[in-house]
Short mmCIF file of C-alpha atoms and ligand atoms in Angstrom, two decimals:
data_model
loop_
_atom_site.label_atom_id
_atom_site.label_comp_id
_atom_site.label_asym_id
_atom_site.label_seq_id
_atom_site.Cartn_x
_atom_site.Cartn_y
_atom_site.Cartn_z
CA UNK A 3 -23.57 9.96 62.14
CA UNK A 4 -27.19 8.44 62.76
CA UNK A 5 -29.54 11.42 64.25
CA UNK A 6 -32.67 10.27 65.78
CA UNK A 7 -33.13 13.22 68.33
CA UNK A 8 -35.63 14.89 66.19
CA UNK A 9 -37.54 16.40 69.32
CA UNK A 10 -34.21 18.48 70.21
CA UNK A 11 -34.00 19.72 66.65
CA UNK A 12 -35.12 18.92 63.20
CA UNK A 13 -32.78 18.92 60.64
CA UNK A 14 -32.94 21.89 58.03
CA UNK A 15 -35.10 21.01 55.42
CA UNK A 16 -33.76 21.56 51.95
CA UNK A 17 -36.65 24.28 51.13
CA UNK A 18 -36.11 25.97 54.19
CA UNK A 19 -32.41 26.48 53.63
CA UNK A 20 -33.05 27.73 50.30
CA UNK A 21 -35.91 30.51 51.52
CA UNK A 22 -33.43 31.32 54.51
CA UNK A 23 -30.46 31.84 51.97
CA UNK A 24 -32.92 34.29 49.65
CA UNK A 25 -33.94 36.28 51.77
CA UNK A 26 -30.38 36.99 53.83
CA UNK A 27 -29.96 39.01 50.71
CA UNK A 28 -32.98 41.51 51.07
CA UNK A 29 -31.35 44.53 52.53
CA UNK A 30 -34.89 46.56 54.07
CA UNK A 31 -36.51 46.52 57.37
CA UNK A 32 -39.94 45.77 57.39
CA UNK A 33 -41.05 48.53 59.26
CA UNK A 34 -39.14 51.00 56.52
CA UNK A 35 -42.11 52.46 53.99
CA UNK A 36 -39.57 52.23 51.00
CA UNK A 37 -39.63 49.73 48.42
CA UNK A 38 -36.55 47.28 49.94
CA UNK A 39 -38.38 47.78 53.07
CA UNK A 40 -42.04 46.58 51.58
CA UNK A 41 -39.96 43.61 49.69
CA UNK A 42 -38.97 42.32 52.74
CA UNK A 43 -42.41 43.37 54.59
CA UNK A 44 -43.85 41.20 52.01
CA UNK A 45 -41.89 38.14 52.99
CA UNK A 46 -42.83 38.48 56.48
CA UNK A 47 -46.50 39.13 55.76
CA UNK A 48 -46.43 35.94 53.37
CA UNK A 49 -44.75 33.46 55.70
CA UNK A 50 -47.44 34.75 58.17
CA UNK A 51 -50.28 34.54 55.92
CA UNK A 52 -49.32 30.70 55.02
CA UNK A 53 -48.44 29.84 58.75
CA UNK A 54 -51.75 30.98 60.30
CA UNK A 55 -54.10 29.66 57.42
CA UNK A 56 -52.18 26.63 57.25
CA UNK A 57 -53.20 26.40 61.18
CA UNK A 58 -56.88 27.80 60.65
CA UNK A 59 -55.72 31.15 62.45
CA UNK A 60 -55.89 34.45 61.72
CA UNK A 61 -52.92 35.55 60.31
CA UNK A 62 -53.85 39.45 62.17
CA UNK A 63 -53.63 37.30 65.49
CA UNK A 64 -49.98 35.73 65.35
CA UNK A 65 -46.80 36.87 66.55
CA UNK A 66 -43.41 35.80 65.45
CA UNK A 67 -41.02 35.49 68.21
CA UNK A 68 -37.49 33.80 68.75
CA UNK A 69 -39.21 30.09 68.68
CA UNK A 70 -41.26 28.22 71.39
CA UNK A 71 -39.69 29.38 74.72
CA UNK A 72 -40.44 33.07 73.59
CA UNK A 73 -44.14 32.51 72.77
CA UNK A 74 -44.66 30.24 75.69
CA UNK A 75 -43.37 33.06 77.97
CA UNK A 76 -45.08 35.78 76.15
CA UNK A 77 -48.42 33.64 76.96
CA UNK A 78 -47.95 33.28 80.19
CA UNK A 79 -46.78 36.44 81.43
CA UNK A 80 -48.96 38.33 79.17
CA UNK A 81 -52.15 36.83 78.67
CA UNK A 82 -55.01 37.99 81.42
CA UNK A 83 -52.00 38.64 83.51
CA UNK A 84 -53.86 38.41 86.91
CA UNK A 85 -55.41 35.30 86.71
CA UNK A 86 -53.70 31.94 88.92
CA UNK A 87 -52.24 29.66 86.48
CA UNK A 88 -52.72 25.74 86.48
CA UNK A 89 -49.76 24.30 84.41
CA UNK A 90 -49.50 20.40 82.96
CA UNK A 91 -46.53 18.83 85.52
CA UNK A 92 -45.28 17.44 82.20
CA UNK A 93 -44.67 20.47 80.26
CA UNK A 94 -41.56 21.80 79.24
CA UNK A 95 -39.12 24.26 81.46
CA UNK A 96 -40.20 26.87 78.93
CA UNK A 97 -43.85 27.03 80.54
CA UNK A 98 -42.57 25.89 83.75
CA UNK A 99 -40.20 28.45 84.76
CA UNK A 100 -42.80 30.85 82.97
CA UNK A 101 -45.25 30.34 85.95
CA UNK A 102 -43.56 29.44 88.88
CA UNK A 103 -46.41 30.39 90.64
CA UNK A 104 -48.24 28.10 89.12
CA UNK A 105 -50.33 25.21 90.46
CA UNK A 106 -49.46 21.89 88.99
CA UNK A 107 -51.99 19.64 87.48
CA UNK A 108 -51.67 16.22 87.70
CA UNK A 109 -51.11 13.65 85.09
CA UNK A 110 -52.85 10.24 84.88
CA UNK A 111 -49.89 6.95 84.63
CA UNK A 112 -50.29 7.36 80.79
CA UNK A 113 -48.83 10.69 80.90
CA UNK A 114 -51.97 12.56 79.28
CA UNK A 115 -53.12 15.36 81.91
CA UNK A 116 -55.94 13.70 84.61
CA UNK A 117 -59.17 15.27 83.36
CA UNK A 118 -60.99 14.54 87.05
CA UNK A 119 -58.65 16.99 88.57
CA UNK A 120 -58.16 19.77 85.80
CA UNK A 121 -62.02 20.13 86.64
CA UNK A 122 -61.92 19.70 90.30
CA UNK A 123 -59.12 22.57 89.98
CA UNK A 124 -61.26 25.23 88.30
CA UNK A 125 -64.61 24.71 90.03
CA UNK A 126 -62.39 25.02 93.17
CA UNK A 127 -61.06 28.34 92.30
CA UNK A 128 -61.05 31.58 90.45
CA UNK A 129 -60.77 32.01 86.80
CA UNK A 130 -57.66 30.67 85.61
CA UNK A 131 -55.25 30.26 82.46
CA UNK A 132 -54.55 27.09 81.75
CA UNK A 133 -51.70 25.43 80.08
CA UNK A 134 -51.25 22.23 79.09
CA UNK A 135 -48.83 20.92 75.66
CA UNK A 136 -50.20 19.22 72.65
CA UNK A 137 -47.59 16.67 72.51
CA UNK A 138 -45.05 15.63 75.12
CA UNK A 139 -41.45 16.85 74.50
CA UNK A 140 -39.79 13.17 76.21
CA UNK A 141 -42.51 10.47 75.57
CA UNK A 142 -44.76 11.91 72.45
CA UNK A 143 -47.80 11.43 74.70
CA UNK A 144 -50.74 13.77 73.44
CA UNK A 145 -53.39 15.13 75.90
CA UNK A 146 -57.12 15.76 74.48
CA UNK A 147 -56.88 19.36 74.13
CA UNK A 148 -60.30 19.85 72.86
CA UNK A 149 -61.84 18.28 75.44
CA UNK A 150 -59.70 20.08 77.77
CA UNK A 151 -60.67 23.14 76.46
CA UNK A 152 -63.85 22.47 76.62
CA UNK A 153 -63.43 21.79 80.22
CA UNK A 154 -61.72 25.25 80.45
CA UNK A 155 -64.36 26.83 78.70
CA UNK A 156 -67.41 25.20 80.56
CA UNK A 157 -65.08 26.99 84.00
CA UNK A 158 -64.71 30.63 82.56
CA UNK A 159 -60.81 29.86 81.97
CA UNK A 160 -58.45 30.41 79.24
CA UNK A 161 -56.37 27.75 77.36
CA UNK A 162 -52.63 27.67 76.56
CA UNK A 163 -51.38 24.74 74.69
CA UNK A 164 -47.81 24.49 73.68
CA UNK A 165 -47.75 22.72 70.51
CA UNK A 166 -44.27 22.82 69.59
CA UNK A 167 -43.76 19.09 69.26
CA UNK A 168 -46.68 18.66 66.96
CA UNK A 169 -46.85 21.17 64.64
CA UNK A 170 -45.67 20.09 61.27
CA UNK A 171 -46.12 16.52 62.17
CA UNK A 172 -49.38 15.98 63.13
CA UNK A 173 -52.49 17.85 60.98
CA UNK A 174 -53.38 20.68 63.80
CA UNK A 175 -56.66 23.08 63.89
CA UNK A 176 -56.56 26.06 65.78
CA UNK A 177 -60.08 26.03 66.05
CA UNK A 178 -61.03 22.49 66.59
CA UNK A 179 -58.23 22.20 69.04
CA UNK A 180 -60.31 25.12 71.11
CA UNK A 181 -56.77 26.65 72.35
CA UNK A 182 -57.35 30.31 73.30
CA UNK A 183 -53.08 30.46 72.58
CA UNK A 184 -51.08 28.15 70.75
CA UNK A 185 -46.71 28.66 70.64
CA UNK A 186 -44.88 27.05 68.10
CA UNK A 187 -41.45 26.67 66.85
CA UNK A 188 -39.60 26.55 63.34
CA UNK A 189 -36.56 24.02 64.32
CA UNK A 190 -38.98 21.44 65.12
CA UNK A 191 -40.39 20.92 62.28
CA UNK A 192 -36.72 21.21 59.77
CA UNK A 193 -37.22 24.90 59.46
CA UNK A 194 -34.02 27.02 61.12
CA UNK A 195 -33.46 27.87 65.19
CA UNK A 196 -34.27 30.91 66.82
CA UNK A 197 -37.90 31.71 65.20
CA UNK A 198 -41.21 30.76 66.76
CA UNK A 199 -44.84 32.01 67.24
CA UNK A 200 -47.60 32.39 69.44
CA UNK A 201 -50.61 32.33 67.88
CA UNK A 202 -53.85 33.86 69.33
CA UNK A 203 -57.39 33.24 69.21
CA UNK A 204 -60.18 35.98 68.20
CA UNK A 205 -60.57 38.33 71.34
CA UNK A 206 -57.38 37.24 73.41
CA UNK A 207 -55.69 40.30 74.38
CA UNK A 208 -51.83 40.09 75.61
CA UNK A 209 -49.23 42.28 76.87
CA UNK A 210 -45.91 42.67 74.96
CA UNK A 211 -43.17 40.91 76.90
CA UNK A 212 -41.08 43.04 74.84
CA UNK A 213 -41.45 46.63 74.51
CA UNK A 214 -40.31 48.69 71.60
CA UNK A 215 -41.04 50.39 67.87
CA UNK A 216 -44.49 48.52 67.57
CA UNK A 217 -43.40 45.68 65.52
CA UNK A 218 -46.38 43.04 65.86
CA UNK A 219 -49.19 45.16 66.18
CA UNK A 220 -47.39 46.29 69.33
CA UNK A 221 -47.13 42.89 70.62
CA UNK A 222 -44.02 42.25 70.23
CA UNK A 223 -41.24 45.09 69.61
CA UNK A 224 -38.24 44.28 67.76
CA UNK A 225 -36.89 44.44 63.84
CA UNK A 226 -38.04 40.42 63.23
CA UNK A 227 -35.79 37.87 61.37
CA UNK A 228 -36.94 37.99 57.77
CA UNK A 229 -34.73 35.53 56.89
CA UNK A 230 -35.59 32.81 59.52
CA UNK A 231 -39.12 33.67 59.07
CA UNK A 232 -39.43 33.14 55.58
CA UNK A 233 -37.50 29.36 56.37
CA UNK A 234 -40.34 28.77 59.15
CA UNK A 235 -42.45 29.31 56.23
CA UNK A 236 -41.21 27.25 53.86
CA UNK A 237 -40.36 24.67 56.41
CA UNK A 238 -43.99 24.68 57.43
CA UNK A 239 -45.66 24.19 54.08
CA UNK A 240 -43.00 21.44 53.55
CA UNK A 241 -43.84 19.34 56.72
CA UNK A 242 -47.51 19.83 56.07
CA UNK A 243 -47.22 18.78 52.26
CA UNK A 244 -45.15 15.97 53.33
CA UNK A 245 -46.92 14.99 56.36
CA UNK A 246 -49.27 12.09 55.94
CA UNK A 247 -46.26 9.92 54.12
CA UNK A 248 -43.54 11.14 57.19
CA UNK A 249 -46.12 10.20 59.79
CA UNK A 250 -46.52 6.34 58.14
CA UNK A 251 -43.37 6.27 57.48
CA UNK A 252 -42.47 7.09 61.26
CA UNK A 253 -45.74 4.76 62.73
CA UNK A 254 -44.31 1.92 60.42
CA UNK A 255 -40.22 2.32 62.05
CA UNK A 256 -41.49 3.08 65.47
CA UNK A 257 -43.56 -0.44 65.59
CA UNK A 258 -40.10 -2.22 63.97
CA UNK A 259 -38.31 -0.40 66.97
CA UNK A 260 -40.40 -1.99 69.34
CA UNK A 261 -40.49 -4.83 68.16
CA UNK A 262 -37.03 -5.26 68.39
CA UNK A 263 -36.01 -3.63 71.61
CA UNK A 264 -38.80 -4.76 73.82
CA UNK A 265 -37.84 -8.67 74.21
CA UNK A 266 -34.38 -6.90 74.65
CA UNK A 267 -35.52 -5.83 78.16
CA UNK A 268 -36.44 -2.43 77.12
CA UNK A 269 -39.66 -0.76 78.79
CA UNK A 270 -41.98 1.80 76.94
CA UNK A 271 -42.79 5.27 79.15
CA UNK A 272 -45.94 6.66 77.86
CA UNK A 273 -49.45 5.24 76.53
CA UNK A 274 -52.04 6.20 74.63
CA UNK A 275 -52.06 8.32 71.64
CA UNK A 276 -48.65 9.50 70.99
CA UNK A 277 -46.82 11.46 68.41
CA UNK A 278 -45.55 8.84 65.15
CA UNK A 279 -41.88 9.82 65.77
CA UNK A 280 -41.08 9.39 69.57
CA UNK A 281 -40.48 6.26 71.45
CA UNK A 282 -39.12 7.58 75.25
CA UNK A 283 -37.56 3.60 76.07
CA UNK A 284 -36.55 2.96 79.73
CA UNK A 285 -33.69 0.02 80.09
CA UNK A 286 -33.75 -0.90 83.99
CA UNK A 287 -30.14 -1.27 85.63
CA UNK A 288 -28.32 1.22 83.17
CA UNK A 289 -28.31 4.62 83.19
CA UNK A 290 -29.16 6.90 80.67
CA UNK A 291 -25.88 8.23 80.49
CA UNK A 292 -24.37 5.36 80.25
CA UNK A 293 -26.78 4.37 77.20
CA UNK A 294 -25.94 7.80 75.46
CA UNK A 295 -22.46 7.27 75.79
CA UNK A 296 -22.84 3.87 74.12
CA UNK A 297 -24.87 4.66 71.37
CA UNK A 298 -23.16 7.93 70.83
CA UNK A 299 -19.69 5.95 70.56
CA UNK A 300 -21.35 3.62 67.70
CA UNK A 301 -22.29 6.98 66.13
CA UNK A 302 -25.96 6.92 67.45
CA UNK A 303 -27.54 10.41 68.51
CA UNK A 304 -30.08 10.24 71.10
CA UNK A 305 -31.44 11.91 74.06
CA UNK A 306 -32.24 11.27 77.28
CA UNK A 307 -35.27 13.55 77.64
CA UNK A 308 -34.01 15.77 80.85
CA UNK A 309 -31.10 16.74 79.14
CA UNK A 310 -30.48 20.48 80.07
CA UNK A 311 -28.59 22.80 78.76
CA UNK A 312 -25.68 22.43 80.52
CA UNK A 313 -25.86 19.21 78.90
CA UNK A 314 -26.32 16.94 82.48
CA UNK A 315 -28.49 13.86 82.34
CA UNK A 316 -31.16 14.71 84.80
CA UNK A 317 -33.93 13.07 86.43
CA UNK A 318 -37.17 13.18 84.37
CA UNK A 319 -39.98 15.70 86.15
CA UNK A 320 -42.09 14.02 82.94
CA UNK A 321 -41.27 10.44 83.77
CA UNK A 322 -41.51 11.15 87.50
CA UNK A 323 -44.81 12.89 87.56
CA UNK A 324 -46.53 9.61 85.43
CA UNK A 325 -45.62 7.51 88.67
CA UNK A 326 -42.15 6.14 86.85
CA UNK A 327 -40.02 7.35 89.23
CA UNK A 328 -38.10 4.22 88.99
CA UNK A 329 -37.16 4.17 85.43
CA UNK A 330 -36.61 7.52 85.18
CA UNK A 331 -32.65 7.37 85.19
CA UNK A 332 -32.50 5.02 83.28
CA UNK A 333 -34.71 6.20 79.92
CA UNK A 334 -33.71 7.34 76.60
CA UNK A 335 -35.42 9.44 74.41
CA UNK A 336 -35.19 8.32 70.67
CA UNK A 337 -37.23 10.64 68.17
CA UNK A 338 -37.12 10.44 64.29
CA UNK A 339 -36.30 13.31 62.25
CA UNK A 340 -38.34 13.69 58.71
CA UNK A 341 -35.88 12.50 56.93
CA UNK A 342 -35.00 9.25 58.63
CA UNK A 343 -34.37 6.11 56.83
CA UNK A 344 -35.05 2.53 57.41
CA UNK A 345 -31.43 2.08 57.66
CA UNK A 346 -30.66 4.59 60.79
CA UNK A 347 -32.99 2.90 62.45
CA UNK A 348 -31.71 -0.66 61.80
CA UNK A 349 -28.16 0.83 62.84
CA UNK A 350 -29.67 2.00 65.98
CA UNK A 351 -31.04 -1.17 66.86
CA UNK A 352 -27.92 -3.53 66.43
CA UNK A 353 -26.29 -0.66 68.58
CA UNK A 354 -29.27 -0.86 71.65
CA UNK A 355 -29.24 -4.46 71.33
CA UNK A 356 -25.29 -5.25 71.76
CA UNK A 357 -26.01 -2.41 74.39
CA UNK A 358 -28.71 -4.41 75.94
CA UNK A 359 -26.70 -8.10 75.63
CA UNK A 360 -23.50 -6.47 77.33
CA UNK A 361 -25.63 -4.98 79.89
CA UNK A 362 -27.75 -8.93 80.72
CA UNK A 363 -23.96 -10.64 80.23
CA UNK A 364 -22.45 -8.46 82.64
CA UNK A 365 -26.04 -8.77 85.22
CA UNK A 366 -25.28 -12.81 84.84
CA UNK A 367 -22.10 -12.34 85.72
CA UNK A 368 -22.10 -10.60 88.82
CA UNK A 369 -22.69 -13.12 91.24
CA UNK A 370 -19.27 -15.16 89.89
CA UNK A 371 -16.99 -12.35 90.02
N1 PLP B 421 -42.16 23.42 74.23
C1 PLP B 421 -41.38 22.30 73.74
C2 PLP B 421 -42.58 20.86 74.45
C3 PLP B 421 -40.45 21.63 73.59
O1 PLP B 421 -39.94 20.54 73.31
C4 PLP B 421 -39.16 22.82 73.11
C5 PLP B 421 -37.72 22.31 73.02
O2 PLP B 421 -37.36 21.89 73.26
C6 PLP B 421 -39.67 24.38 73.89
C7 PLP B 421 -41.35 24.46 73.83
C8 PLP B 421 -39.41 25.11 73.20
O3 PLP B 421 -38.96 25.51 72.02
P1 PLP B 421 -37.68 26.54 71.88
O4 PLP B 421 -36.42 25.90 71.26
O5 PLP B 421 -37.80 27.48 70.28
O6 PLP B 421 -37.26 27.56 72.19
#
């Protein structure tokens, strides 16, 4: 099986597996005062310290969650609750569903946020909480978060950043980004599924989504998953250590893919600065579903960026927002995992070129049938 669906989830890193399994044997609850509790608490606090410091953040302002969805939800429900919400048009459903009454901020055709529209909205209304993602999960397009933060702060707004697809893939620093809160998720960087974090900037208050025993400094009730947190931290450290080399490997493979698929008829969706591992490729005239099935039969796992939890292929709100509705039904997402090999990519390319050639042949034959 050739796995090229890293943006759905990354394969577990061996360091994460080892840390997770070791922590499963800890009997204590991190809230207990006895030795077993203290040992579990040490694992959680060491992980908090490693991840927060790696992002230039204060460990005391980091809240472990059940993943990116909960971290986004917590921010959009819990930060500055009285303020209006402004949300980027290409945000993940985790953000869109948590801000149903929000105003939508348009993007420019490249896929990045329209900064002029953001400024105009902020000038017009009352103080806002703005939510903009660092990297888009379907196209990989990066937003200029430091510029967006500056615009937000100039106009008295707060900025929440969904950094789920970026953490572990590109160097990130909370202060340099200027974000007031940041959502991250372990399984997008080679850690276990079901754990993530919301990181707050100094001075940002949050109302908890989940009330309970006062865990996470009263910001999130519930016993944390010690083993998952241990795996998260190990994956984060491994991803960061390998980041420069992995990114360079991905940049080279991405260029190789593009050089082969564009002459085969593919159209790249999204432009400008992009995650090194992500390609959103439309094959006009061939439905995304047909491409996914053909590639799956060839042993290659990719996705349509808009696959929802039911497994159905929907029309991408991201491509639609970019003005690419004509391509939205024929685009697939190829996202390279941390352990991808050149031969994985070559096998994908062989399957893709075969699919594209078959489509061309069918089209050429069509008038004579
Ligand atoms: N935000 C983005 C940009 C994502 O791509 C995802 C997952 O696909 C999420 C949030 C949700 O993260 P999780 O799966 O950890 O809940």
